[in-house]
mmCIF file of C-alpha atoms in Angstrom:
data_model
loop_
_atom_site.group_PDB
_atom_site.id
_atom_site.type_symbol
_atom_site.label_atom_id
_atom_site.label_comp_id
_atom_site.label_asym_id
_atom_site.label_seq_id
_atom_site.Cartn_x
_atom_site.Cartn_y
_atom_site.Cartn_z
ATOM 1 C CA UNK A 42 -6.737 -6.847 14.881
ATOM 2 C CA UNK A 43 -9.032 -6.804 12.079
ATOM 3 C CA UNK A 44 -9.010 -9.288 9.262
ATOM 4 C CA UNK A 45 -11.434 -8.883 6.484
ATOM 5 C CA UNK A 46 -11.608 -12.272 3.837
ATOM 6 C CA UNK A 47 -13.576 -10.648 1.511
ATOM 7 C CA UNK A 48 -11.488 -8.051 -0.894
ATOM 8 C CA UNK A 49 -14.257 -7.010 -3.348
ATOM 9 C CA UNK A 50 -16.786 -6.067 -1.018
ATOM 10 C CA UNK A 51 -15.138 -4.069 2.153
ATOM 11 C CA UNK A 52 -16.714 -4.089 5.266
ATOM 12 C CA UNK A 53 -15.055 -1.232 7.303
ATOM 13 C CA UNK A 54 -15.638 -0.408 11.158
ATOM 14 C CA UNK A 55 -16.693 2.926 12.011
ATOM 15 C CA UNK A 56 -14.003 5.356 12.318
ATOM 16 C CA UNK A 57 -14.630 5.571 15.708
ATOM 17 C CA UNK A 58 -14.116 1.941 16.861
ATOM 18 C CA UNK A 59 -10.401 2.231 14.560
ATOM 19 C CA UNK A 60 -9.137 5.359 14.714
ATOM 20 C CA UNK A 61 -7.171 6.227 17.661
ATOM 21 C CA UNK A 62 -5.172 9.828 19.427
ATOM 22 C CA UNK A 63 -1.713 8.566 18.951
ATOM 23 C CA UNK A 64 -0.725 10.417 22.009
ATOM 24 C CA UNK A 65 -3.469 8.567 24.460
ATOM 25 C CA UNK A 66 -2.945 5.389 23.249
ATOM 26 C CA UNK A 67 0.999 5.384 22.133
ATOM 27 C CA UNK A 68 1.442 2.356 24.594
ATOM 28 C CA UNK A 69 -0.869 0.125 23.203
ATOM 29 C CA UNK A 70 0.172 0.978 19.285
ATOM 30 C CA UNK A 71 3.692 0.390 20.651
ATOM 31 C CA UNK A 72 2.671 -3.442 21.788
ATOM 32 C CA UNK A 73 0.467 -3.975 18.685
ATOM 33 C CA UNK A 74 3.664 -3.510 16.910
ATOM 34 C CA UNK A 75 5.785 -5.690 19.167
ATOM 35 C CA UNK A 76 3.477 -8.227 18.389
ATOM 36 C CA UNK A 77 3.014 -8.370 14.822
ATOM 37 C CA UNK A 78 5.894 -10.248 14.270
ATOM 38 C CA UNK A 79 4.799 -13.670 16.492
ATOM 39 C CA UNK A 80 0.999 -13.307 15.042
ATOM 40 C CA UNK A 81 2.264 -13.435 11.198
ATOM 41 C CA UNK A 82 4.899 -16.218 12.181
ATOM 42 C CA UNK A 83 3.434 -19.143 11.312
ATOM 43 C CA UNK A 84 2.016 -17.463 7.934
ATOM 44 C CA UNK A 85 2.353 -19.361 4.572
ATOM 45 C CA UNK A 86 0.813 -16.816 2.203
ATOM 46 C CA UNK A 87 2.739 -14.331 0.286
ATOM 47 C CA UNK A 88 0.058 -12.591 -1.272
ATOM 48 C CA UNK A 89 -1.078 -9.201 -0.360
ATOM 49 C CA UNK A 90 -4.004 -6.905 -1.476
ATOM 50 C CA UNK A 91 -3.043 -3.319 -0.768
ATOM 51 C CA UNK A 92 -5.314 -1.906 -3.156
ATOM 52 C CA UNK A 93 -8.286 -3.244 -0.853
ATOM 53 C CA UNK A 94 -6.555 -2.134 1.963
ATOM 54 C CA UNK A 95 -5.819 1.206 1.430
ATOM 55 C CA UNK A 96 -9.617 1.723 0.179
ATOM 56 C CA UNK A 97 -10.625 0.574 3.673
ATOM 57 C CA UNK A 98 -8.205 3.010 5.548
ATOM 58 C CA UNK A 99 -9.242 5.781 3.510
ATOM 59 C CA UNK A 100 -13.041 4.905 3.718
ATOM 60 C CA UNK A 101 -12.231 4.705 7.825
ATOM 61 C CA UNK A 102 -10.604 8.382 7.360
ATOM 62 C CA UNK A 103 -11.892 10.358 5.044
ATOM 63 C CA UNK A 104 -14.181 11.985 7.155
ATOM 64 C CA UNK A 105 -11.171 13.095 9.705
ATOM 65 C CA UNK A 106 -8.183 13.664 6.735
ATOM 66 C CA UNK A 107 -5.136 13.034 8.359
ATOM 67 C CA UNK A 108 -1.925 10.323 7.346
ATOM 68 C CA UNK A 109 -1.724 6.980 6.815
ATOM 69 C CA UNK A 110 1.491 5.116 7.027
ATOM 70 C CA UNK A 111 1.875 2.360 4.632
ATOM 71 C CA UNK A 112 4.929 -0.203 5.271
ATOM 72 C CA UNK A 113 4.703 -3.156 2.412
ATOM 73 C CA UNK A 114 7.542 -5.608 1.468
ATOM 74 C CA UNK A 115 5.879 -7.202 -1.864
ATOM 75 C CA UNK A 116 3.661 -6.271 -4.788
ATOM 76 C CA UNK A 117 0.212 -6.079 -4.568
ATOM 77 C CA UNK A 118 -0.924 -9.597 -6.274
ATOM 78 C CA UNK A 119 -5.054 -9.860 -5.211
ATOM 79 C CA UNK A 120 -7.613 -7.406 -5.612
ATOM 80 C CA UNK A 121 -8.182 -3.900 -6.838
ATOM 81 C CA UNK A 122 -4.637 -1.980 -7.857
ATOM 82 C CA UNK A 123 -2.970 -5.748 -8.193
ATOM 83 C CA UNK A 124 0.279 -5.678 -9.991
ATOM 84 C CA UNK A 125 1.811 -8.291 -12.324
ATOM 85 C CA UNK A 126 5.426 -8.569 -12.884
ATOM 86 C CA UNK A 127 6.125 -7.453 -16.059
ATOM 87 C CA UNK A 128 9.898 -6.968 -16.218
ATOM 88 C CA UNK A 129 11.531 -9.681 -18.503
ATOM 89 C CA UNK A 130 8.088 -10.205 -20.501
ATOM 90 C CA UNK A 131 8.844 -11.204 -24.153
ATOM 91 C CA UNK A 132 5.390 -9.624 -25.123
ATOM 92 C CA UNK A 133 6.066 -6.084 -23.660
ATOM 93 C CA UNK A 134 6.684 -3.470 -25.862
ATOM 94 C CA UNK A 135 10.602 -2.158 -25.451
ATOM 95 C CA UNK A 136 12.011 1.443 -26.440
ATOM 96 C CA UNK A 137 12.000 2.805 -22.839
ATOM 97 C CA UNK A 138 11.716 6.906 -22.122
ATOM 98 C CA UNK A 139 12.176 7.713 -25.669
ATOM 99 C CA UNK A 140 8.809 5.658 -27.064
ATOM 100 C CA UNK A 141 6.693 6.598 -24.003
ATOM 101 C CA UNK A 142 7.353 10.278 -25.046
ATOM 102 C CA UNK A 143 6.764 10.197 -28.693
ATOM 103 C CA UNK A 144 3.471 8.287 -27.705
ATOM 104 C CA UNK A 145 4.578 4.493 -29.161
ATOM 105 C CA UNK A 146 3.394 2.273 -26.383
ATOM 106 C CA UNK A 147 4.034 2.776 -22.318
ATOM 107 C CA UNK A 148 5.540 -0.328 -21.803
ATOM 108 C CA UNK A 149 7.325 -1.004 -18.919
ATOM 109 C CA UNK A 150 6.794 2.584 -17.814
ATOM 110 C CA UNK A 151 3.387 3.221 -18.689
ATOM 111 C CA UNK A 152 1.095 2.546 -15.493
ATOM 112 C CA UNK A 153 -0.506 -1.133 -15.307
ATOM 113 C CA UNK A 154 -3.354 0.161 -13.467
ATOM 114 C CA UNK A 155 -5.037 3.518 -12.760
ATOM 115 C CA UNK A 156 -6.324 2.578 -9.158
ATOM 116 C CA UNK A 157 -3.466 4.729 -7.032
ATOM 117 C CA UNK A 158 -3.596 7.670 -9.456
ATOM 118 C CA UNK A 159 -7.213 7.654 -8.771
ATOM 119 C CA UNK A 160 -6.693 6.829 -4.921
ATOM 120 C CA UNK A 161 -4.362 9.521 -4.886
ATOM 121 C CA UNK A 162 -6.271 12.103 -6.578
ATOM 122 C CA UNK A 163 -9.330 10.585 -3.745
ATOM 123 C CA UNK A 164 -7.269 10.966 -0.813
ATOM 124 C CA UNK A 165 -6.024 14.244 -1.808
ATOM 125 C CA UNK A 166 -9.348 16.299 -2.131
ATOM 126 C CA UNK A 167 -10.126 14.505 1.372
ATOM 127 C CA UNK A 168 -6.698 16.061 2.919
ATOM 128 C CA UNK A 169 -5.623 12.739 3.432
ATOM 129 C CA UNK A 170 -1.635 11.961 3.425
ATOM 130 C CA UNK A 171 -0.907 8.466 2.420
ATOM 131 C CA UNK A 172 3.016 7.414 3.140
ATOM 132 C CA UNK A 173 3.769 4.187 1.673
ATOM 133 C CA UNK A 174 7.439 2.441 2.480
ATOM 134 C CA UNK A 175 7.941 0.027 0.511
ATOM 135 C CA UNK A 176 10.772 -2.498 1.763
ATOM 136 C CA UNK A 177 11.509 -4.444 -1.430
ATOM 137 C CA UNK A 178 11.928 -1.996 -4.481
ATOM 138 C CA UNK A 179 8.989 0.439 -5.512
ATOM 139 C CA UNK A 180 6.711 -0.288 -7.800
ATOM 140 C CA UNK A 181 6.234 2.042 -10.669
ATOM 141 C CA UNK A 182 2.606 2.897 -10.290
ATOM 142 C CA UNK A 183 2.603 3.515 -6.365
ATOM 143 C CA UNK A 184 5.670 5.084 -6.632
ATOM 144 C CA UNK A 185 4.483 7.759 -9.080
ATOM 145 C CA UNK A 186 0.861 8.267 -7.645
ATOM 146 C CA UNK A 187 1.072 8.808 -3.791
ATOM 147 C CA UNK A 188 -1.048 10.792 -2.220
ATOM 148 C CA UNK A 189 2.257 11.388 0.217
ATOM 149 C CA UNK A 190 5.709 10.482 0.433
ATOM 150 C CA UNK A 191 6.839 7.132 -1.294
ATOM 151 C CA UNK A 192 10.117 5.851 0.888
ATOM 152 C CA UNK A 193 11.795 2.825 -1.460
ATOM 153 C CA UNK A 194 13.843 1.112 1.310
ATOM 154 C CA UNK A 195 16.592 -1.228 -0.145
ATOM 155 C CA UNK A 196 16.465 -5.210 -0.526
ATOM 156 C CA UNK A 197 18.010 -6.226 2.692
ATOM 157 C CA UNK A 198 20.832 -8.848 2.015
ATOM 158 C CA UNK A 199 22.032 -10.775 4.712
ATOM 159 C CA UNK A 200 25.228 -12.274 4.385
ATOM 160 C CA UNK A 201 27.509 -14.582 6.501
ATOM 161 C CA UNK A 202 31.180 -13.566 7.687
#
């Protein structure tokens, strides 16, 4: 595994030393996945920076093009493409659809930052497919400016019989 600290200034591995055929090495992908759960058990952080991320994987591949698969279960909240929550903010401007349209403030629908449009519009001249499943609600801005398929997978809610 490869864990960078630093979320300004990416260091990125050659695409050689990451990428992988999924077909010669489905095995070990398959145990790397079996094993993500016990190496992120004892984890007390709960923020993520996908926006750094997903400039890393597309520096690794956009000399191959190809797909990434993104699987995220919060919003983005250090780094580049960071999103705040801005539902229930007193100071947002409200009028929904109908005042985007006519041009009187985005508000809640207007995007909070342009970093996936533009990573979108990046990945796309490089032929580079970026799936992003999202396990906890979508938000706006990702949703809206994939490079690939946004998936929006329900909150799961456990609940005792």
């Amino acid at each position: 595994m490869l864990v960078v600290s630093e979320t300004d200034e990416l260091f990125t591995p050659m695409p050689g030393d990451v990428l992988v055929n999924l077909s010669e090495r489905k095995e070990a992908l398959v145990s790397l996945l079996d094993k993500l759960p016990a190496m992120f058990a004892s984890n007390q952080s709960t923020d993520t920076c996908l926006g750094p991320a997903l400039r890393a994987a597309y520096a690794v591949a956009q000399h191959v093009g190809g797909k990434l698969a993104v699987f995220t279960a919060s919003r983005p909240t250090i780094g580049e493409g960071k999103l705040i929550n801005r539902e229930g903010v007193a100071a947002a401007p409200r009028g929904g659809a109908a005042a985007d349209a006519k041009g009187g403030g985005g508000g809640l629908l207007a995007p909070a930052t342009e970093f996936y449009k533009n990573l979108a519009i990046d990945c796309s001249k490089q032929q580079l497919c970026v799936d992003v499943w999202n396990c906890n609600g979508m938000p706006a801005p990702i949703r809206r400016n994939s490079a690939g398929k946004p998936f929006a997978e329900p909150p799961l809610s456990c609940s005792q019989k």
